Coordinates of C-alpha atoms and ligand atoms in Angstrom, one line a residue:
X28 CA 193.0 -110.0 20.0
X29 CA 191.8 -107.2 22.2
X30 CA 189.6 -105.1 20.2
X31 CA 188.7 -103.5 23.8
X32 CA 190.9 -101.0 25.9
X33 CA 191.8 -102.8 29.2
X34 CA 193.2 -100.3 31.7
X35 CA 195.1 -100.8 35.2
X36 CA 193.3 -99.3 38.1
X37 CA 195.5 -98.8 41.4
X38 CA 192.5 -98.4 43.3
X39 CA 191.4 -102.1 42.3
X40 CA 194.5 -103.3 41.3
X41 CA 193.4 -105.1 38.6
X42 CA 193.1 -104.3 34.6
X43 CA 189.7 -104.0 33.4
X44 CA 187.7 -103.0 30.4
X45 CA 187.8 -98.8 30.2
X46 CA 184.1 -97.8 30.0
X47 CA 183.6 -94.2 30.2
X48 CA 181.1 -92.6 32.6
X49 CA 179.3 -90.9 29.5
X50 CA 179.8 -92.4 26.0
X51 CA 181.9 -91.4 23.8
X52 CA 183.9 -89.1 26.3
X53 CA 186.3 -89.6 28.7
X54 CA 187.8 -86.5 31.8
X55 CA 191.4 -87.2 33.0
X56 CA 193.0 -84.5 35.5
X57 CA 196.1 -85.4 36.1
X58 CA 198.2 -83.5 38.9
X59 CA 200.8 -81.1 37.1
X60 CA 203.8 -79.8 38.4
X61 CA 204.5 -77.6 41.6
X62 CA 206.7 -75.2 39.7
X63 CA 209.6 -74.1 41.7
X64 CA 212.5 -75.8 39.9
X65 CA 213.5 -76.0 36.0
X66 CA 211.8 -79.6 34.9
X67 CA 214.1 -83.1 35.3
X68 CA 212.9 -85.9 33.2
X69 CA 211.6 -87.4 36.6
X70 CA 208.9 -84.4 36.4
X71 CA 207.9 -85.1 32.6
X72 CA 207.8 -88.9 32.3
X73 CA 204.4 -88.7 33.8
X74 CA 203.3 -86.2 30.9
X75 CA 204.7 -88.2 28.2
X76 CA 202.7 -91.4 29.5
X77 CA 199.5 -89.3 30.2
X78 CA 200.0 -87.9 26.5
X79 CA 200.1 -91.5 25.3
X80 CA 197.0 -92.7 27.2
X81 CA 195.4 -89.4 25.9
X82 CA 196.0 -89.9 22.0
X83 CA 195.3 -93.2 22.2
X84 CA 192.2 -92.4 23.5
X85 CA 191.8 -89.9 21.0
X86 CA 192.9 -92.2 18.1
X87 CA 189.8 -94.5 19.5
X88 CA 187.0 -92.2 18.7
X89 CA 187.1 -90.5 22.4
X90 CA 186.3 -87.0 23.1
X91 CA 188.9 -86.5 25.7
X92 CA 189.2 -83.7 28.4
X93 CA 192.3 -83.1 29.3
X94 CA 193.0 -81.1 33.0
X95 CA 197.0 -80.7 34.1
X96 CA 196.9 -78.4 36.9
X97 CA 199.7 -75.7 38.0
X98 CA 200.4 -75.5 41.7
X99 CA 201.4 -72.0 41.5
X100 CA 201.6 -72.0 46.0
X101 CA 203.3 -74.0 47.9
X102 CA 206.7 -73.8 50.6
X103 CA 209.0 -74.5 48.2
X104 CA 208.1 -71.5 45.7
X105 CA 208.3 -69.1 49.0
X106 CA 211.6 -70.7 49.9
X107 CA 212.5 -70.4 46.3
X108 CA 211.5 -66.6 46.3
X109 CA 213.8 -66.2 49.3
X110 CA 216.3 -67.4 47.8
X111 CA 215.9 -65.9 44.6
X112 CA 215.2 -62.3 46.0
X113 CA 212.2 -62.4 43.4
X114 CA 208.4 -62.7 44.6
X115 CA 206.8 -65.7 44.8
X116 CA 205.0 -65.3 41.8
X117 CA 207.5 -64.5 39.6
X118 CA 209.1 -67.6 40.7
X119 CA 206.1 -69.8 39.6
X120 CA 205.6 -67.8 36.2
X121 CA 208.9 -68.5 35.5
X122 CA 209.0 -72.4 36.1
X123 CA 205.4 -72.7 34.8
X124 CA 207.2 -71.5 31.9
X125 CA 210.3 -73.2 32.2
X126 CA 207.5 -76.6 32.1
X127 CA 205.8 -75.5 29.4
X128 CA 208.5 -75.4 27.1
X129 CA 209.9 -78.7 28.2
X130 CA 206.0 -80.2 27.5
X131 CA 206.5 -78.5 24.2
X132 CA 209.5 -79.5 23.1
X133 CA 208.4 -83.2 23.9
X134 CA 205.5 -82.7 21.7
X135 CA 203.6 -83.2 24.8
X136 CA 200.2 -81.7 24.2
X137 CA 198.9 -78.5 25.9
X138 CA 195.9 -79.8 28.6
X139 CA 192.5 -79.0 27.4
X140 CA 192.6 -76.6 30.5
X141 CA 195.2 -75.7 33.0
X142 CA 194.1 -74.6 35.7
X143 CA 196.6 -73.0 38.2
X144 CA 195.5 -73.2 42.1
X145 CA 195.7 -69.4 43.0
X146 CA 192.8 -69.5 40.3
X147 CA 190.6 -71.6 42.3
X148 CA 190.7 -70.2 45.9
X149 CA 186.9 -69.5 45.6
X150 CA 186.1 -72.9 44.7
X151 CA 188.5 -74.4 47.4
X152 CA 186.4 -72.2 50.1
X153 CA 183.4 -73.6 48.8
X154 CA 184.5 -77.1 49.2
X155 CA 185.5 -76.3 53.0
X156 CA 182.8 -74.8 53.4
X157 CA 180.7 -77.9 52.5
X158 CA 182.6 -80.0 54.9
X159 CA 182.9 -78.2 57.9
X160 CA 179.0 -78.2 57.5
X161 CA 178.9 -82.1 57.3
X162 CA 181.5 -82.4 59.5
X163 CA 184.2 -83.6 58.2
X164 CA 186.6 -80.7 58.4
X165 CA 186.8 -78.3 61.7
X166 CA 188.3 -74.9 61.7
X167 CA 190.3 -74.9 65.5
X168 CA 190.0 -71.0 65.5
X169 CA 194.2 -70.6 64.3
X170 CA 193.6 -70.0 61.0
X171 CA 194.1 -73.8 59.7
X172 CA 191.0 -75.8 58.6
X173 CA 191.8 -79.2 59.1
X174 CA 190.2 -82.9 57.9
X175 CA 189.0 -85.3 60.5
X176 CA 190.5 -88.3 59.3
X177 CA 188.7 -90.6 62.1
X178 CA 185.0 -90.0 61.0
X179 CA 186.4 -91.2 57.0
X180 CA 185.1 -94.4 56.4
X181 CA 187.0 -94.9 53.3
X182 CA 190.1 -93.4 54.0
X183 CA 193.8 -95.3 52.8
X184 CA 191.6 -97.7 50.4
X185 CA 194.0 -96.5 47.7
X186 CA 197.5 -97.1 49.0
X187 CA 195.8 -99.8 51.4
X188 CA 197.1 -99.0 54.8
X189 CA 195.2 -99.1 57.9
X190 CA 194.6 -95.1 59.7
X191 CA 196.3 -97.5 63.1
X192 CA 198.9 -98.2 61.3
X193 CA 199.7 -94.6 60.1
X194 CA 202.8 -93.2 61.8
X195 CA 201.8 -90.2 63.8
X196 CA 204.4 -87.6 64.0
X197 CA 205.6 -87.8 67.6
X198 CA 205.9 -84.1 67.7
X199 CA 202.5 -83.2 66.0
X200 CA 201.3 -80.4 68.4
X201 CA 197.4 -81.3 68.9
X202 CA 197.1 -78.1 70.3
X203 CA 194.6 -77.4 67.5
X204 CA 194.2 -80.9 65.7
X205 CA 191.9 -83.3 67.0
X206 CA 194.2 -86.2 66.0
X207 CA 197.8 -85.8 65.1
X208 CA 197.0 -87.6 61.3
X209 CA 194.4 -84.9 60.3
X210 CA 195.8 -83.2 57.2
X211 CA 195.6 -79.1 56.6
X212 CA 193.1 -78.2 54.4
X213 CA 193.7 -74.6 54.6
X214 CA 197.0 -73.0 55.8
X215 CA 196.8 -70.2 58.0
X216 CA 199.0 -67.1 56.9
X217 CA 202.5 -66.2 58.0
X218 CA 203.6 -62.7 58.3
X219 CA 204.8 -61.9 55.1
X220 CA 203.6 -65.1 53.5
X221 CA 200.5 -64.6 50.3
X222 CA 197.7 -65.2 51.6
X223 CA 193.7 -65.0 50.6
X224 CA 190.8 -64.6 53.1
X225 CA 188.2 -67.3 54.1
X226 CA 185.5 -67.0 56.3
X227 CA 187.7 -69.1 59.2
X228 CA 190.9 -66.2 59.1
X229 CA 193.4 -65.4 55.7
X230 CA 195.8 -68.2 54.9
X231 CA 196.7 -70.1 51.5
X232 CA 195.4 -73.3 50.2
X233 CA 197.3 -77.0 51.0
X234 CA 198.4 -78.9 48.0
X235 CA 195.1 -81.5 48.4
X236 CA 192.8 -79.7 48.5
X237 CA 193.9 -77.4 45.0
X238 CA 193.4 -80.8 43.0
X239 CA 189.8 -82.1 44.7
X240 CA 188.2 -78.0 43.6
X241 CA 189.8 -78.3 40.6
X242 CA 189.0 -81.5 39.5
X243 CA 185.4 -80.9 40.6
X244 CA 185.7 -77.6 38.8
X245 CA 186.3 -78.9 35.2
X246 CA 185.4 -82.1 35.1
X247 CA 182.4 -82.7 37.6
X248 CA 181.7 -84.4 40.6
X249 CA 182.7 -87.6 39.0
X250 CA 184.9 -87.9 36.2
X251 CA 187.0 -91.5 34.4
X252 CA 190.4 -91.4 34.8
X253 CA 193.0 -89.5 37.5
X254 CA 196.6 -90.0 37.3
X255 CA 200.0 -88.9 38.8
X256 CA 203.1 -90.0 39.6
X257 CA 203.2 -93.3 42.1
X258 CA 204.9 -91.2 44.8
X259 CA 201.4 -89.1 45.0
X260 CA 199.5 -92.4 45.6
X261 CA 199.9 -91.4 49.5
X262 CA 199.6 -89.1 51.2
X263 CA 198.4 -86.6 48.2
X264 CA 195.3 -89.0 46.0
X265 CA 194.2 -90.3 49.2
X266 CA 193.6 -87.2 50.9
X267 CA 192.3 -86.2 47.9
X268 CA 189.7 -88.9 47.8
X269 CA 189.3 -88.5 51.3
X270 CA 188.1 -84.6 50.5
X271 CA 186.3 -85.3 47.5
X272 CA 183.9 -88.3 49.3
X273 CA 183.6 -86.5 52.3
X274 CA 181.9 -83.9 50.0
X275 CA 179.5 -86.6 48.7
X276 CA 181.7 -86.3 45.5
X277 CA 182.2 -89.9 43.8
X278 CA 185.5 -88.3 42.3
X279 CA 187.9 -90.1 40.0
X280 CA 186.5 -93.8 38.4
X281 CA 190.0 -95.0 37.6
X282 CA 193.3 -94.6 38.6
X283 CA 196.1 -94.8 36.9
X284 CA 199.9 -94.0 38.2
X285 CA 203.2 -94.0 36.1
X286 CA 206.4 -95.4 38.0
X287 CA 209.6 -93.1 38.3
X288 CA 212.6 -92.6 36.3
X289 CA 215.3 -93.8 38.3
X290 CA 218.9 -93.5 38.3
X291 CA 221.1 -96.1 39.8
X292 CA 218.4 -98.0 41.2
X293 CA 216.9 -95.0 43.1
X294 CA 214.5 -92.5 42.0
X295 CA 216.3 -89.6 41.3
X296 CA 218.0 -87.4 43.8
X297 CA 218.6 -83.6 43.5
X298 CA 222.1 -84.1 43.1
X299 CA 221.7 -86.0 39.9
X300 CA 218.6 -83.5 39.2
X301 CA 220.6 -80.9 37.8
X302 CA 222.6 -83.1 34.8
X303 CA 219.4 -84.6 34.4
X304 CA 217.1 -81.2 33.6
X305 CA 215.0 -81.8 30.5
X306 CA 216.8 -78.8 29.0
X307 CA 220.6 -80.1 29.6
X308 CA 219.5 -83.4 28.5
X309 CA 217.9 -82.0 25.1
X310 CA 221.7 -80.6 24.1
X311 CA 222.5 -83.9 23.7
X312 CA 219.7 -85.4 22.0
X313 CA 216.7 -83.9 20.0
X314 CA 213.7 -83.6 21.9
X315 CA 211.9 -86.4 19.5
X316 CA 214.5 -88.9 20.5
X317 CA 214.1 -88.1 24.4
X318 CA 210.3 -88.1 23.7
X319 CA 210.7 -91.6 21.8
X320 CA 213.2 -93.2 25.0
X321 CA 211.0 -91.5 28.0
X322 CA 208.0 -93.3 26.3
X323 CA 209.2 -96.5 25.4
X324 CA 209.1 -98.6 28.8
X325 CA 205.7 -99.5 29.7
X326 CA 204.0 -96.7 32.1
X327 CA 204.0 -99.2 35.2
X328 CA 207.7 -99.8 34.9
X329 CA 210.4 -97.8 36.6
X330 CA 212.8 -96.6 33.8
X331 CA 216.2 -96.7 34.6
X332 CA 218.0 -94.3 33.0
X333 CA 221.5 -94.0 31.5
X334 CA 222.8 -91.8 28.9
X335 CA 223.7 -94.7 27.4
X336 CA 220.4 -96.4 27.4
X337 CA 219.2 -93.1 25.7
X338 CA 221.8 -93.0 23.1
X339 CA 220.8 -96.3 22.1
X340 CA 217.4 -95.6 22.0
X341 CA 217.9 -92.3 20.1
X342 CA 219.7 -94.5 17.5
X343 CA 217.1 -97.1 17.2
X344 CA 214.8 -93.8 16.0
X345 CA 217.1 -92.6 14.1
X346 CA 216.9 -96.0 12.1
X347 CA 212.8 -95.7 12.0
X348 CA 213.1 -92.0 10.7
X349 CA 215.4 -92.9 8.0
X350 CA 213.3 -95.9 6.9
X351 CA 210.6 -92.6 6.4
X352 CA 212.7 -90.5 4.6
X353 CA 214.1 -93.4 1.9
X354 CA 209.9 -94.6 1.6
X355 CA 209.0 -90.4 0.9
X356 CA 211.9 -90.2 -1.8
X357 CA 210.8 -93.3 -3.3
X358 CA 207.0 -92.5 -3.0
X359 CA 207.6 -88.7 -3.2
X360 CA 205.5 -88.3 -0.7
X361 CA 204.9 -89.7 2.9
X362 CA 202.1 -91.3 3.7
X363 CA 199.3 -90.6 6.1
X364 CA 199.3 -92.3 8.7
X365 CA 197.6 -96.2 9.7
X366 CA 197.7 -97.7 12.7
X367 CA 197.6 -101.5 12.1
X368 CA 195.4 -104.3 14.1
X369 CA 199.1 -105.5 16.0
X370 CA 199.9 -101.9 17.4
X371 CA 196.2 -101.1 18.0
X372 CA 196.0 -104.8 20.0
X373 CA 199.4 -103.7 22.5
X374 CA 197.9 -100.5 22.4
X375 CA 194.7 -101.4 24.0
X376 CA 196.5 -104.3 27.0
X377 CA 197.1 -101.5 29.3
X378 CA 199.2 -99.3 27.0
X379 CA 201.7 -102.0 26.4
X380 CA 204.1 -99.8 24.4
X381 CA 207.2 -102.4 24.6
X382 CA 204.9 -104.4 22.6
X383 CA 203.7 -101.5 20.6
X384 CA 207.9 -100.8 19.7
X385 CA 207.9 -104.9 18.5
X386 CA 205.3 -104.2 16.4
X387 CA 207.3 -100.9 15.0
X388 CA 209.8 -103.3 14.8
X389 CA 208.7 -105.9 12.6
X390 CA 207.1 -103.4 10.6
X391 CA 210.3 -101.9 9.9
X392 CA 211.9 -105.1 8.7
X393 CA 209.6 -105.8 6.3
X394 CA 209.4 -101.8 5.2
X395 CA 213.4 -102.4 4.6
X396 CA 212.6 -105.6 2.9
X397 CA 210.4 -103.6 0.3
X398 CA 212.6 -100.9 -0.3
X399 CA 215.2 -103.4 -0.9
X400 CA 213.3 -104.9 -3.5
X401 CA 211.7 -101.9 -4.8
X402 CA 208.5 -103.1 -3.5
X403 CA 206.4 -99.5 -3.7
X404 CA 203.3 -101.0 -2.6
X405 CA 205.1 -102.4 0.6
X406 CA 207.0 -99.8 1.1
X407 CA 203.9 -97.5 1.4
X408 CA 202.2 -99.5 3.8
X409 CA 204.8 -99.7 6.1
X410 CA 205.7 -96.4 6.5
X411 CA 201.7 -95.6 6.4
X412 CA 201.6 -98.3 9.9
X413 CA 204.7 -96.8 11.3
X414 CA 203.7 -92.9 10.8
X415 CA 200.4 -94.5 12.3
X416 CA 202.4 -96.0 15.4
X417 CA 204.9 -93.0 15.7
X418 CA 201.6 -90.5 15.9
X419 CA 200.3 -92.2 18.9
X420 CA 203.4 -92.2 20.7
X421 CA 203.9 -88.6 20.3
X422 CA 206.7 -89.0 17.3
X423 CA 206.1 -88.4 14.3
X424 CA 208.5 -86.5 12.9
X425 CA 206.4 -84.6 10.3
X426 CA 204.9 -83.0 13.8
X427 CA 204.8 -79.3 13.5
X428 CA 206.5 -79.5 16.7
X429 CA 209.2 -81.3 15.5
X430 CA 209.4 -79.7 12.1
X431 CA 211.0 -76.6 13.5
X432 CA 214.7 -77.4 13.2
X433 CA 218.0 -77.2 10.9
X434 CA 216.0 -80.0 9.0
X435 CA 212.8 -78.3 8.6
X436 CA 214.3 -75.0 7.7
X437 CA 216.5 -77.0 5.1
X438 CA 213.1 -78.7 3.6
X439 CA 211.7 -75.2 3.4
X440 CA 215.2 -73.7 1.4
X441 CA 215.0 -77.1 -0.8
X442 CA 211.6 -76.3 -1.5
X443 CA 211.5 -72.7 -2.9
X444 CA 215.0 -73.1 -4.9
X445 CA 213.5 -76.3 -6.2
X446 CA 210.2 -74.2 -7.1
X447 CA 212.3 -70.8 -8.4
X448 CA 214.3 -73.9 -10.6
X449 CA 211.1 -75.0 -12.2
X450 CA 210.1 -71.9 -13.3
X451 CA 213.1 -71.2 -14.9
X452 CA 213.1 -74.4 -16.9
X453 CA 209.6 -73.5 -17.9
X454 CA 210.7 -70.1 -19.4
X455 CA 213.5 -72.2 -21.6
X456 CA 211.3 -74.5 -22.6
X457 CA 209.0 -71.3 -24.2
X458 CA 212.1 -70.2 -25.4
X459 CA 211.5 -67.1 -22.8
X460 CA 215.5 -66.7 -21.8
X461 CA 215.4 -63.5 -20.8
X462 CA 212.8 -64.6 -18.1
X463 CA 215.2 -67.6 -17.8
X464 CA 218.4 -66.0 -17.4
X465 CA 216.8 -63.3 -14.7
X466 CA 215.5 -65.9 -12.6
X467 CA 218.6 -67.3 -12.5
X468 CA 220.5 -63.7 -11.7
X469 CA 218.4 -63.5 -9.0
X470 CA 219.0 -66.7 -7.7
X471 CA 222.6 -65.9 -7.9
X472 CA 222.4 -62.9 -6.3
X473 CA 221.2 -64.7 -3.0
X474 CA 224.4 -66.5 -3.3
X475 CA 223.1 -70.1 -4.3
X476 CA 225.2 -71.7 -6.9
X477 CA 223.5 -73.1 -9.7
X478 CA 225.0 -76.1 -11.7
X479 CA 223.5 -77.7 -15.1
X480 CA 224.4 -81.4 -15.8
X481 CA 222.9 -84.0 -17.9
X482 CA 221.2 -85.2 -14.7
X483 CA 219.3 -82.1 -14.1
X484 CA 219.7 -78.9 -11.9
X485 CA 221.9 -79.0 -9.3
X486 CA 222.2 -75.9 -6.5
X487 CA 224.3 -75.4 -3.5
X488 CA 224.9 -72.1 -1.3
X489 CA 228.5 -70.6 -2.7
Ligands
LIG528 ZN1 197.1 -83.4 42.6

């Protein structure tokens, strides 16, 4: 029994108690989306599991800060604009947007803050500026500010390589870089290309340095937890660390990465990109049921997805949410939500959600059991442990989020006629049938069809 959150850290590569740098809170930045394309579930996985760890970390009494940046400026939004005949801008609005909704529609949480880069440029100057006054950066006189990866004592301790071993691009031009693995702060501009002005010439920010401001921005100088996807492990979180140290920053405590979404054994191309865009995929299945398959292997594992694989797993939820609905007709109502000492256990071994969906599992049988047998008491607490479970993993299907469909607008419609019926048998039974007989006018003159029979009340729409 683990009454204690273990964690994987991919800096130590070990699991190890979580303890937070101040108590009771815990900062996560986790790098967002470059937004220049409409979302593929490769893009979202990594918000689904970072949504996970975050309400779990709620759920155990943690005040968590949540930071998921934008990076609004980058070559392929300017490509994008080209190619789009809109201005760069418009093209990250639009897939910033395009994100959002996917986030939302997987009941993904909106970030505490989310900061976009072309926000921080001040902050990113200020972070140059501290180390080309250490030393650690240089500004050649082009424009470009660039890191000086030899004087880094720590540098690679993430992805463990050795800086000898780093494959120099054969072409690098050292007309301006001191050593041909020394990574562009600061971008000098291009005619016709945004651009902001620094004290060493106008130019736009490179991709590392946006995160290293930004986290220091919200969440301090040190903060508990950064993630991303394991692609960014090199060169982006190492250059990151390298940034962030060389400022005399301690930076990120833990971190944690989530493995890809692959298809056919590869993480996923373009070409299958397009079939696989979160909004395609979400004409096929509700956005719960993609929610409930994108979460269900553990973080650390590469999920190899089929449409078959997520048929399957929609139906398995299917089977859970019908479980809920049978336990709320019995009980009339559903009950809040308890998350049991099994699901709490997985929960806390490094987020071990294949164990955590055993756990649903076995809860379920014995939930079915009780029904069968009419078993209120069982029934209730199973559905109370597996609302508890479905709550941490994002869902729950009473979720506002989720709430918004056919089925929620039917509730709703069930509801009022249900209520309009009520008072209607309440006039009869004062003997008030003028009140009685208008109510049900009205009714009619909606066109809902109303039906008397010895079992009660019965409507439909005519
Ligand atoms: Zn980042």
């Amino acid at each position: 029994m683990s009454a204690h959150l273990k964690l994987y850290n991919t800096a130590t590569r070990d699991v190890a108690d979580f303890k937070p740098l101040h108590e009771g809170k815990v900062g996560i930045y986790l790098c967002g989306a470059t937004v220049q394309a409409p979302p593929h579930i490769g893009h979202v996985r990594s918000g689904v599991n970072f949504d996970i760890l975050r309400r779990w970390l709620t759920a155990s009494g943690y005040e968590v800060t949540f930071i998921r940046n934008v990076t609004d400026i980058d070559d392929k939004i300017l490509h994008k604009a080209v190619h789009e005949e809109i201005p760069w801008w418009a093209v990250a609005q639009k897939y910033e947007r395009a994100f959002t909704e996917a986030y939302r529609a997987l009941n993904v949480l909106p970030p505490t803050y989310e900061p976009r880069a072309t926000g921080h440029i001040t902050q990113m100057i200020e972070l140059m500026e501290i180390l080309i006054a250490n030393g650690s950066a240089y500004a050649p006189g082009n424009g470009d500010v660039y890191l000086d990866v030899r004087q880094l004592t720590y540098y690679l301790t993430l992805s463990r390589q050795k800086l000898d071993d780093l494959q120099s691009a054969e072409d690098a031009d050292l007309t301006y870089k001191k050593d041909p693995r020394d990574f562009a702060l600061w971008k000098a501009a291009k005619p016709g290309d945004p651009s902001w002005p620094t004290p060493w010439g106008a130019g736009r920010p490179g991709w590392h340095l946006e995160c290293s401001a930004m986290a220091r921005a919200y969440l301090g100088e040190s903060f508990d937890i950064h993630g991303g996807g394991l692609d960014l492990i090199f060169p982006h979180h190492e250059n990151e660390i390298a940034q962030s140290q060389s400022a005399g920053w301690r930076f990120a405590n833990i971190w944690m990465h989530n493995a890809w979404v692959t298809a056919s054994g590869e993480k996923m191309s373009k070409s299958l990109g397009n079939s696989l865009q979160v909004q395609e995929i979400l004409k096929k299945v509700r956005g719960i049921e993609l929610r409930w398959y994108l979460g269900s292997a553990h973080y650390r594992s590469m999920l190899e997805f089929s449409f078959e694989a997520l048929e399957e797993a929609a139906v398995n939820f299917r089977r859970i949410e019908g479980f809920l609905k049978r336990a709320t007709d019995l009980l009339g109502t559903t009950p809040d939500g308890v998350v049991s000492a099994a699901f709490t256990e997985a929960m806390n071994e490094d987020l071990a959600v294949p164990t955590a969906l055993a756990v649903i599992a076995e809860i379920l049988k014995s939930g079915n059991t009780a029904l069968a047998s009419d078993d209120r008491a069982g029934v209730k607490s199973a559905a109370a442990e597996i609302r508890g479970a479905l709550g941490i993993l994002g869902c729950d299907p009473l979720d506002e989020i989720f709430a918004t469909g056919d089925h929620a607008d039917a509730q709703v419609l069930d509801g009022l006629i249900s209520l309009a019926l009520e008072q209607r048998a309440a006039a009869r039974s004062r003997k008030d049938f003028a009140a009685a007989d208008a109510i049900r006018d009205q009714i009619a003159a909606l066109g809902v069809v109303i039906e008397d029979t010895p079992q009660g009340t019965r409507w439909s729409i005519g």
